[in-house]
C-alpha cells in the first residue's frame, strides 16, 4: 500500500508541473479579449493537468478484444456516438468522463502497438477530412503522427504522403508509423522532410485531400514552459506564426486537385492563428470556398464544448471540466 501511495504521489508530482507566469499573463490578456466569459473555465482546465482526459485510439492492424473489454471495465466507452456525417466503422476510439491516462505502450521494433493515446479533439480534423479508400492524401505537417495513424484507421489511401520539415519531429513521425502500421502498408506511405511552403510547387494538383495540422502556439504545453527565456522568445515569435500558417495553406491549395478538400487545424485558441488565417485565405484565393462542418459539431456536442458564434466552416473546441478536450481549431475548404 505504501509503495502504491509513493507511486501515486510521484505521478501527482509529475502532473503538478509549474505554470509559466509569463505565458499565463500573456494568455490572460489575449484570451479574455477574444473568448470573453468562456476564458475563465478554459483557463481552469488548461492550468490544472490533474483534470485532463486522454482518449485511447485502437489500432485496427493489431486488434485486441481483450483490450476493449479492459477499457469498458475501467469505465471507458466508444467516443463519437452521435449521427456523424462521416464515421468509418474501422475507427475505434474510447474515452471516459474521469481524468487520467491509460498506460502508454513502449516502442518495440517489429511489434505493432495496440493503441495510441491522444486528445480526443485531435480526431475531429480527421473526421472532417472524410478520407475514402483509394484517395491520394497529404498530411503536410505530420509529426508526431497521431492524425496519420487515425487517417489509416479510417481508409486505405491510394498514395499517402506524410511530410515533416523538422528533423527531430520527422524521426518521431517515422517511429510512430513503424509502431502502428504493418510493413506492406508502410511501403505505400511516403515520408518526406520538405519545407511545406514549397509542397504546392513541387507537387501541384496531386492530392484529393490535404490535412494542414499547422505549427502553432500550443497553449497546453506553453503554459508549462520551464525555461522563462524560451517562453518569452516563443511569445515574441508567436506573431510570425500566422504568416507561416498562411504560406503553408497557400502551398497546400496548390497541391490540391480541383474538387479536392482541405482541413486546417491547430491546437491553439488564438484567433490570429485560426479564423484570421482562414479569412485571409478566403479573401486572397479565389479558387477555394468554405465547407460547412456544423453537422459534425452538432453530432459530437455531447462530448465536446465549442466556442459559439464561429462560422459554419470552422469550429473551436474549448476544454471544460469533464470534457477536457482541446483546444482544437478546425476549418474546412474546398478547391474549385
Short mmCIF file of C-alpha atoms in Angstrom, two decimals:
data_model
loop_
_atom_site.label_atom_id
_atom_site.label_comp_id
_atom_site.label_asym_id
_atom_site.label_seq_id
_atom_site.Cartn_x
_atom_site.Cartn_y
_atom_site.Cartn_z
CA UNK A 1 0.00 0.00 0.00
CA UNK A 2 2.81 2.40 0.93
CA UNK A 3 4.52 1.68 -2.36
CA UNK A 4 1.38 2.44 -4.37
CA UNK A 5 0.93 5.65 -2.35
CA UNK A 6 4.52 6.65 -3.11
CA UNK A 7 3.99 5.95 -6.80
CA UNK A 8 0.75 7.91 -6.79
CA UNK A 9 2.47 10.91 -5.19
CA UNK A 10 5.28 10.62 -7.69
CA UNK A 11 2.82 10.77 -10.60
CA UNK A 12 0.98 13.63 -8.97
CA UNK A 13 4.27 15.48 -8.64
CA UNK A 14 4.88 14.91 -12.32
CA UNK A 15 1.42 16.17 -13.20
CA UNK A 16 1.58 19.24 -10.97
CA UNK A 17 4.08 20.98 -13.21
CA UNK A 18 4.90 24.62 -12.64
CA UNK A 19 2.83 27.15 -14.54
CA UNK A 20 4.85 29.68 -16.50
CA UNK A 21 3.57 33.05 -15.27
CA UNK A 22 4.86 34.98 -18.33
CA UNK A 23 2.76 32.80 -20.64
CA UNK A 24 -0.28 32.83 -18.36
CA UNK A 25 -0.23 36.65 -18.16
CA UNK A 26 0.01 36.86 -21.95
CA UNK A 27 -2.88 34.41 -22.44
CA UNK A 28 -4.93 36.13 -19.74
CA UNK A 29 -4.83 39.40 -21.64
CA UNK A 30 -5.37 37.95 -25.12
CA UNK A 31 -8.00 35.32 -24.36
CA UNK A 32 -10.08 37.47 -22.02
CA UNK A 33 -10.45 39.82 -25.01
CA UNK A 34 -11.08 37.03 -27.55
CA UNK A 35 -13.14 34.49 -25.61
CA UNK A 36 -14.89 36.71 -23.06
CA UNK A 37 -16.62 34.79 -20.26
CA UNK A 38 -15.55 31.39 -21.68
CA UNK A 39 -11.88 32.05 -20.86
CA UNK A 40 -12.17 31.63 -17.07
CA UNK A 41 -13.40 28.00 -17.25
CA UNK A 42 -10.97 27.15 -20.10
CA UNK A 43 -8.09 28.59 -18.03
CA UNK A 44 -9.11 26.42 -15.05
CA UNK A 45 -8.75 23.28 -17.17
CA UNK A 46 -5.56 24.28 -19.00
CA UNK A 47 -3.74 25.19 -15.79
CA UNK A 48 -4.77 22.03 -13.90
CA UNK A 49 -3.35 18.88 -15.58
CA UNK A 50 -4.94 16.62 -12.94
CA UNK A 51 -8.30 17.13 -14.67
CA UNK A 52 -7.00 16.39 -18.19
CA UNK A 53 -8.52 13.45 -20.05
CA UNK A 54 -6.93 11.17 -22.64
CA UNK A 55 -8.60 9.13 -25.37
CA UNK A 56 -7.49 5.67 -26.46
CA UNK A 57 -7.43 5.19 -30.25
CA UNK A 58 -7.36 1.46 -31.07
CA UNK A 59 -5.09 0.16 -33.80
CA UNK A 60 -7.09 -1.96 -36.27
CA UNK A 61 -3.83 -3.52 -37.52
CA UNK A 62 -3.31 -5.14 -34.11
CA UNK A 63 -6.84 -5.53 -32.82
CA UNK A 64 -7.50 -6.97 -29.36
CA UNK A 65 -10.98 -7.75 -28.00
CA UNK A 66 -9.35 -8.21 -24.60
CA UNK A 67 -8.19 -4.58 -24.67
CA UNK A 68 -11.71 -3.38 -25.48
CA UNK A 69 -13.08 -5.39 -22.54
CA UNK A 70 -10.42 -3.92 -20.22
CA UNK A 71 -11.29 -0.38 -21.34
CA UNK A 72 -15.00 -0.95 -20.75
CA UNK A 73 -14.25 -2.37 -17.29
CA UNK A 74 -12.28 0.79 -16.49
CA UNK A 75 -15.26 2.97 -17.41
CA UNK A 76 -14.33 3.84 -20.99
CA UNK A 77 -16.96 3.99 -23.74
CA UNK A 78 -16.76 4.49 -27.53
CA UNK A 79 -16.42 8.16 -28.50
CA UNK A 80 -18.34 9.86 -31.33
CA UNK A 81 -21.67 8.13 -30.87
CA UNK A 82 -23.78 10.84 -32.49
CA UNK A 83 -25.01 10.61 -36.13
CA UNK A 84 -21.81 11.87 -37.74
CA UNK A 85 -21.78 12.69 -41.48
CA UNK A 86 -18.60 10.58 -41.76
CA UNK A 87 -17.58 7.90 -39.32
CA UNK A 88 -15.91 4.70 -40.60
CA UNK A 89 -16.71 1.59 -38.51
CA UNK A 90 -12.99 0.76 -38.50
CA UNK A 91 -12.18 3.86 -36.41
CA UNK A 92 -12.45 2.90 -32.74
CA UNK A 93 -11.74 5.40 -30.02
CA UNK A 94 -12.56 5.10 -26.30
CA UNK A 95 -12.98 7.90 -23.78
CA UNK A 96 -14.22 8.28 -20.20
CA UNK A 97 -15.52 11.16 -18.14
CA UNK A 98 -12.91 10.86 -15.38
CA UNK A 99 -9.43 12.35 -15.80
CA UNK A 100 -6.31 10.21 -16.07
CA UNK A 101 -4.20 8.44 -18.63
CA UNK A 102 -4.34 4.81 -19.71
CA UNK A 103 -0.77 3.36 -19.51
CA UNK A 104 1.25 4.08 -22.66
CA UNK A 105 2.90 1.28 -24.65
CA UNK A 106 6.64 1.36 -25.31
CA UNK A 107 8.02 1.25 -28.86
CA UNK A 108 9.27 -2.25 -29.69
CA UNK A 109 10.94 -2.87 -33.03
CA UNK A 110 8.92 -5.32 -35.14
CA UNK A 111 5.88 -5.23 -32.82
CA UNK A 112 2.78 -3.16 -33.51
CA UNK A 113 1.22 -1.18 -30.69
CA UNK A 114 -2.43 -1.86 -29.88
CA UNK A 115 -3.45 1.75 -29.20
CA UNK A 116 -2.46 5.40 -29.36
CA UNK A 117 -3.17 7.88 -26.54
CA UNK A 118 -4.36 11.29 -27.69
CA UNK A 119 -6.58 14.29 -27.07
CA UNK A 120 -9.97 13.17 -28.49
CA UNK A 121 -10.38 16.57 -30.20
CA UNK A 122 -7.45 15.78 -32.49
CA UNK A 123 -9.61 13.19 -34.27
CA UNK A 124 -12.07 15.89 -35.39
CA UNK A 125 -9.80 17.23 -38.20
CA UNK A 126 -9.50 13.62 -39.47
CA UNK A 127 -13.29 13.15 -39.40
CA UNK A 128 -13.76 16.50 -41.15
CA UNK A 129 -11.36 15.38 -43.91
CA UNK A 130 -13.66 12.42 -44.84
CA UNK A 131 -10.95 10.21 -46.33
CA UNK A 132 -12.15 7.45 -48.70
CA UNK A 133 -10.34 4.33 -49.96
CA UNK A 134 -8.08 4.98 -52.94
CA UNK A 135 -7.84 8.76 -52.50
CA UNK A 136 -4.44 10.45 -52.60
CA UNK A 137 -3.78 12.09 -49.24
CA UNK A 138 -1.21 14.59 -48.00
CA UNK A 139 -0.55 15.19 -44.30
CA UNK A 140 1.55 18.36 -44.67
CA UNK A 141 2.84 18.80 -41.07
CA UNK A 142 2.52 15.20 -39.94
CA UNK A 143 4.58 14.76 -36.74
CA UNK A 144 4.17 13.27 -34.22
CA UNK A 145 1.92 11.09 -36.39
CA UNK A 146 -1.31 10.60 -34.44
CA UNK A 147 -3.51 12.04 -37.17
CA UNK A 148 -1.71 9.98 -39.85
CA UNK A 149 -2.41 6.83 -37.78
CA UNK A 150 -6.06 7.91 -37.43
CA UNK A 151 -6.38 8.50 -41.20
CA UNK A 152 -5.16 4.94 -41.81
CA UNK A 153 -7.74 3.61 -39.32
CA UNK A 154 -10.43 5.24 -41.49
CA UNK A 155 -9.45 4.22 -45.02
CA UNK A 156 -6.73 2.87 -47.32
CA UNK A 157 -5.44 5.81 -49.36
CA UNK A 158 -4.15 5.40 -52.92
CA UNK A 159 -0.99 7.23 -52.03
CA UNK A 160 -0.33 8.67 -48.60
CA UNK A 161 2.32 11.36 -48.28
CA UNK A 162 3.37 12.35 -44.73
CA UNK A 163 5.62 15.37 -44.55
CA UNK A 164 7.51 16.85 -41.60
CA UNK A 165 10.10 19.59 -42.04
CA UNK A 166 11.64 19.43 -38.55
CA UNK A 167 14.43 16.82 -38.31
CA UNK A 168 13.70 15.66 -34.76
CA UNK A 169 9.93 15.57 -35.25
CA UNK A 170 10.42 13.71 -38.54
CA UNK A 171 12.21 10.89 -36.68
CA UNK A 172 9.34 10.83 -34.19
CA UNK A 173 6.85 10.57 -37.08
CA UNK A 174 8.74 7.63 -38.62
CA UNK A 175 8.76 5.81 -35.30
CA UNK A 176 5.01 6.37 -34.84
CA UNK A 177 4.29 4.94 -38.29
CA UNK A 178 6.54 1.92 -37.61
CA UNK A 179 4.76 1.36 -34.27
CA UNK A 180 1.25 1.27 -35.73
CA UNK A 181 1.32 0.35 -39.40
CA UNK A 182 2.20 -3.11 -40.82
CA UNK A 183 5.06 -3.39 -43.33
CA UNK A 184 3.11 -3.96 -46.57
CA UNK A 185 1.16 -0.78 -45.89
CA UNK A 186 4.20 1.22 -44.70
CA UNK A 187 5.68 0.68 -48.17
CA UNK A 188 2.79 2.70 -49.62
CA UNK A 189 3.50 5.67 -47.35
CA UNK A 190 5.92 8.39 -48.45
CA UNK A 191 7.63 10.20 -45.58
CA UNK A 192 9.43 13.41 -46.55
CA UNK A 193 11.19 16.33 -44.82
CA UNK A 194 10.27 19.08 -47.29
CA UNK A 195 9.55 22.68 -46.43
CA UNK A 196 5.73 22.58 -46.51
CA UNK A 197 5.66 26.05 -48.10
CA UNK A 198 7.21 24.54 -51.25
CA UNK A 199 4.97 21.47 -51.48
CA UNK A 200 2.49 23.15 -53.83
CA UNK A 201 5.20 23.99 -56.37
CA UNK A 202 6.81 20.54 -56.09
CA UNK A 203 3.57 18.56 -56.27
CA UNK A 204 0.94 20.70 -57.98
CA UNK A 205 -2.65 19.36 -58.01
CA UNK A 206 -1.62 15.88 -56.89
CA UNK A 207 -3.87 15.24 -53.89
CA UNK A 208 -7.60 14.66 -53.28
CA UNK A 209 -7.46 15.51 -49.57
CA UNK A 210 -4.92 17.50 -47.56
CA UNK A 211 -4.57 17.93 -43.82
CA UNK A 212 -2.68 21.02 -42.66
CA UNK A 213 -2.25 20.49 -38.92
CA UNK A 214 -0.12 23.60 -38.73
CA UNK A 215 2.71 24.50 -36.35
CA UNK A 216 1.05 26.80 -33.80
CA UNK A 217 1.37 28.16 -30.30
CA UNK A 218 0.49 25.05 -28.32
CA UNK A 219 -1.49 26.57 -25.45
CA UNK A 220 -1.43 23.46 -23.24
CA UNK A 221 2.30 22.88 -23.30
CA UNK A 222 3.37 26.55 -23.45
CA UNK A 223 1.67 27.19 -20.12
CA UNK A 224 4.15 24.80 -18.52
CA UNK A 225 7.35 26.08 -20.17
CA UNK A 226 10.08 25.55 -17.59
CA UNK A 227 12.50 27.95 -19.26
CA UNK A 228 11.29 31.56 -18.85
CA UNK A 229 13.67 32.91 -21.52
CA UNK A 230 12.49 30.32 -24.05
CA UNK A 231 8.86 31.08 -23.16
CA UNK A 232 9.42 34.83 -23.65
CA UNK A 233 11.10 34.19 -27.00
CA UNK A 234 8.19 31.94 -28.05
CA UNK A 235 5.70 34.70 -27.25
CA UNK A 236 7.69 37.16 -29.40
CA UNK A 237 7.96 34.67 -32.30
CA UNK A 238 4.25 33.88 -31.91
CA UNK A 239 3.43 36.94 -34.01
CA UNK A 240 5.14 35.38 -37.03
CA UNK A 241 3.25 32.08 -36.85
CA UNK A 242 0.18 33.30 -38.72
CA UNK A 243 2.35 34.26 -41.69
CA UNK A 244 3.86 30.75 -41.79
CA UNK A 245 0.39 29.17 -41.44
CA UNK A 246 -0.91 31.29 -44.33
CA UNK A 247 2.02 30.24 -46.55
CA UNK A 248 1.52 26.56 -45.67
CA UNK A 249 -2.17 26.82 -46.55
CA UNK A 250 -1.46 28.54 -49.85
CA UNK A 251 1.04 25.82 -50.71
CA UNK A 252 -1.49 23.11 -49.77
CA UNK A 253 -4.13 24.71 -52.03
CA UNK A 254 -1.67 24.49 -54.96
CA UNK A 255 -1.05 20.81 -54.16
CA UNK A 256 -4.79 20.08 -54.08
CA UNK A 257 -6.68 18.82 -57.14
CA UNK A 258 -9.70 20.85 -58.26
CA UNK A 259 -12.69 19.37 -56.41
CA UNK A 260 -10.42 18.26 -53.58
CA UNK A 261 -10.78 19.43 -49.99
CA UNK A 262 -8.51 20.60 -47.24
CA UNK A 263 -8.75 20.71 -43.46
CA UNK A 264 -6.74 23.23 -41.46
CA UNK A 265 -6.24 22.61 -37.74
CA UNK A 266 -4.29 23.99 -34.78
CA UNK A 267 -4.19 23.30 -31.04
CA UNK A 268 -4.36 26.95 -30.02
CA UNK A 269 -7.22 29.26 -29.03
CA UNK A 270 -5.54 32.19 -30.78
CA UNK A 271 -7.80 34.00 -33.27
CA UNK A 272 -4.73 35.31 -35.15
CA UNK A 273 -3.68 31.72 -35.93
CA UNK A 274 -7.18 30.39 -36.54
CA UNK A 275 -10.06 32.29 -38.12
CA UNK A 276 -7.84 35.25 -39.15
CA UNK A 277 -5.64 32.93 -41.23
CA UNK A 278 -8.66 31.25 -42.83
CA UNK A 279 -10.34 34.60 -43.59
CA UNK A 280 -7.13 35.83 -45.22
CA UNK A 281 -7.01 32.69 -47.39
CA UNK A 282 -10.68 33.04 -48.39
CA UNK A 283 -10.14 36.71 -49.28
CA UNK A 284 -6.94 36.14 -51.27
CA UNK A 285 -7.54 32.79 -53.03
CA UNK A 286 -10.47 32.95 -55.42
CA UNK A 287 -10.28 29.19 -56.16
CA UNK A 288 -11.32 27.98 -52.68
CA UNK A 289 -14.63 28.03 -50.88
CA UNK A 290 -15.61 27.26 -47.27
CA UNK A 291 -17.27 23.91 -46.47
CA UNK A 292 -19.99 23.71 -43.80
CA UNK A 293 -18.91 21.41 -40.90
CA UNK A 294 -21.64 22.40 -38.45
CA UNK A 295 -23.37 18.98 -38.78
CA UNK A 296 -20.23 17.31 -37.42
CA UNK A 297 -20.19 19.72 -34.47
CA UNK A 298 -23.86 19.00 -33.73
CA UNK A 299 -23.24 15.25 -33.74
CA UNK A 300 -20.45 15.45 -31.15
CA UNK A 301 -21.82 18.27 -28.99
CA UNK A 302 -22.43 15.81 -26.13
CA UNK A 303 -18.71 15.10 -25.86
CA UNK A 304 -17.14 18.42 -26.90
CA UNK A 305 -17.69 22.01 -25.92
CA UNK A 306 -17.44 24.51 -28.79
CA UNK A 307 -16.99 28.27 -28.91
CA UNK A 308 -20.28 29.80 -30.03
CA UNK A 309 -20.51 32.33 -32.82
CA UNK A 310 -17.95 30.76 -35.18
CA UNK A 311 -18.74 30.48 -38.90
CA UNK A 312 -20.18 27.28 -40.43
CA UNK A 313 -16.87 26.18 -41.96
CA UNK A 314 -14.97 26.32 -38.65
CA UNK A 315 -15.10 25.15 -35.04
CA UNK A 316 -13.07 25.73 -31.92
CA UNK A 317 -13.11 23.07 -29.19
CA UNK A 318 -12.91 24.64 -25.73
CA UNK A 319 -11.69 22.44 -22.84
CA UNK A 320 -14.00 22.29 -19.84
CA UNK A 321 -14.12 20.03 -16.76
CA UNK A 322 -15.42 16.56 -17.63
CA UNK A 323 -14.91 17.40 -21.32
CA UNK A 324 -11.29 18.49 -21.10
CA UNK A 325 -10.65 18.09 -24.85
CA UNK A 326 -8.94 20.73 -26.97
CA UNK A 327 -8.09 23.46 -27.63
CA UNK A 328 -8.55 22.40 -31.25
CA UNK A 329 -9.46 24.65 -34.16
CA UNK A 330 -10.75 23.07 -37.37
CA UNK A 331 -11.70 24.70 -40.68
CA UNK A 332 -12.58 23.04 -43.98
CA UNK A 333 -12.12 24.39 -47.50
CA UNK A 334 -12.75 23.04 -50.99
CA UNK A 335 -10.85 23.84 -54.19
CA UNK A 336 -12.94 24.74 -57.19
#
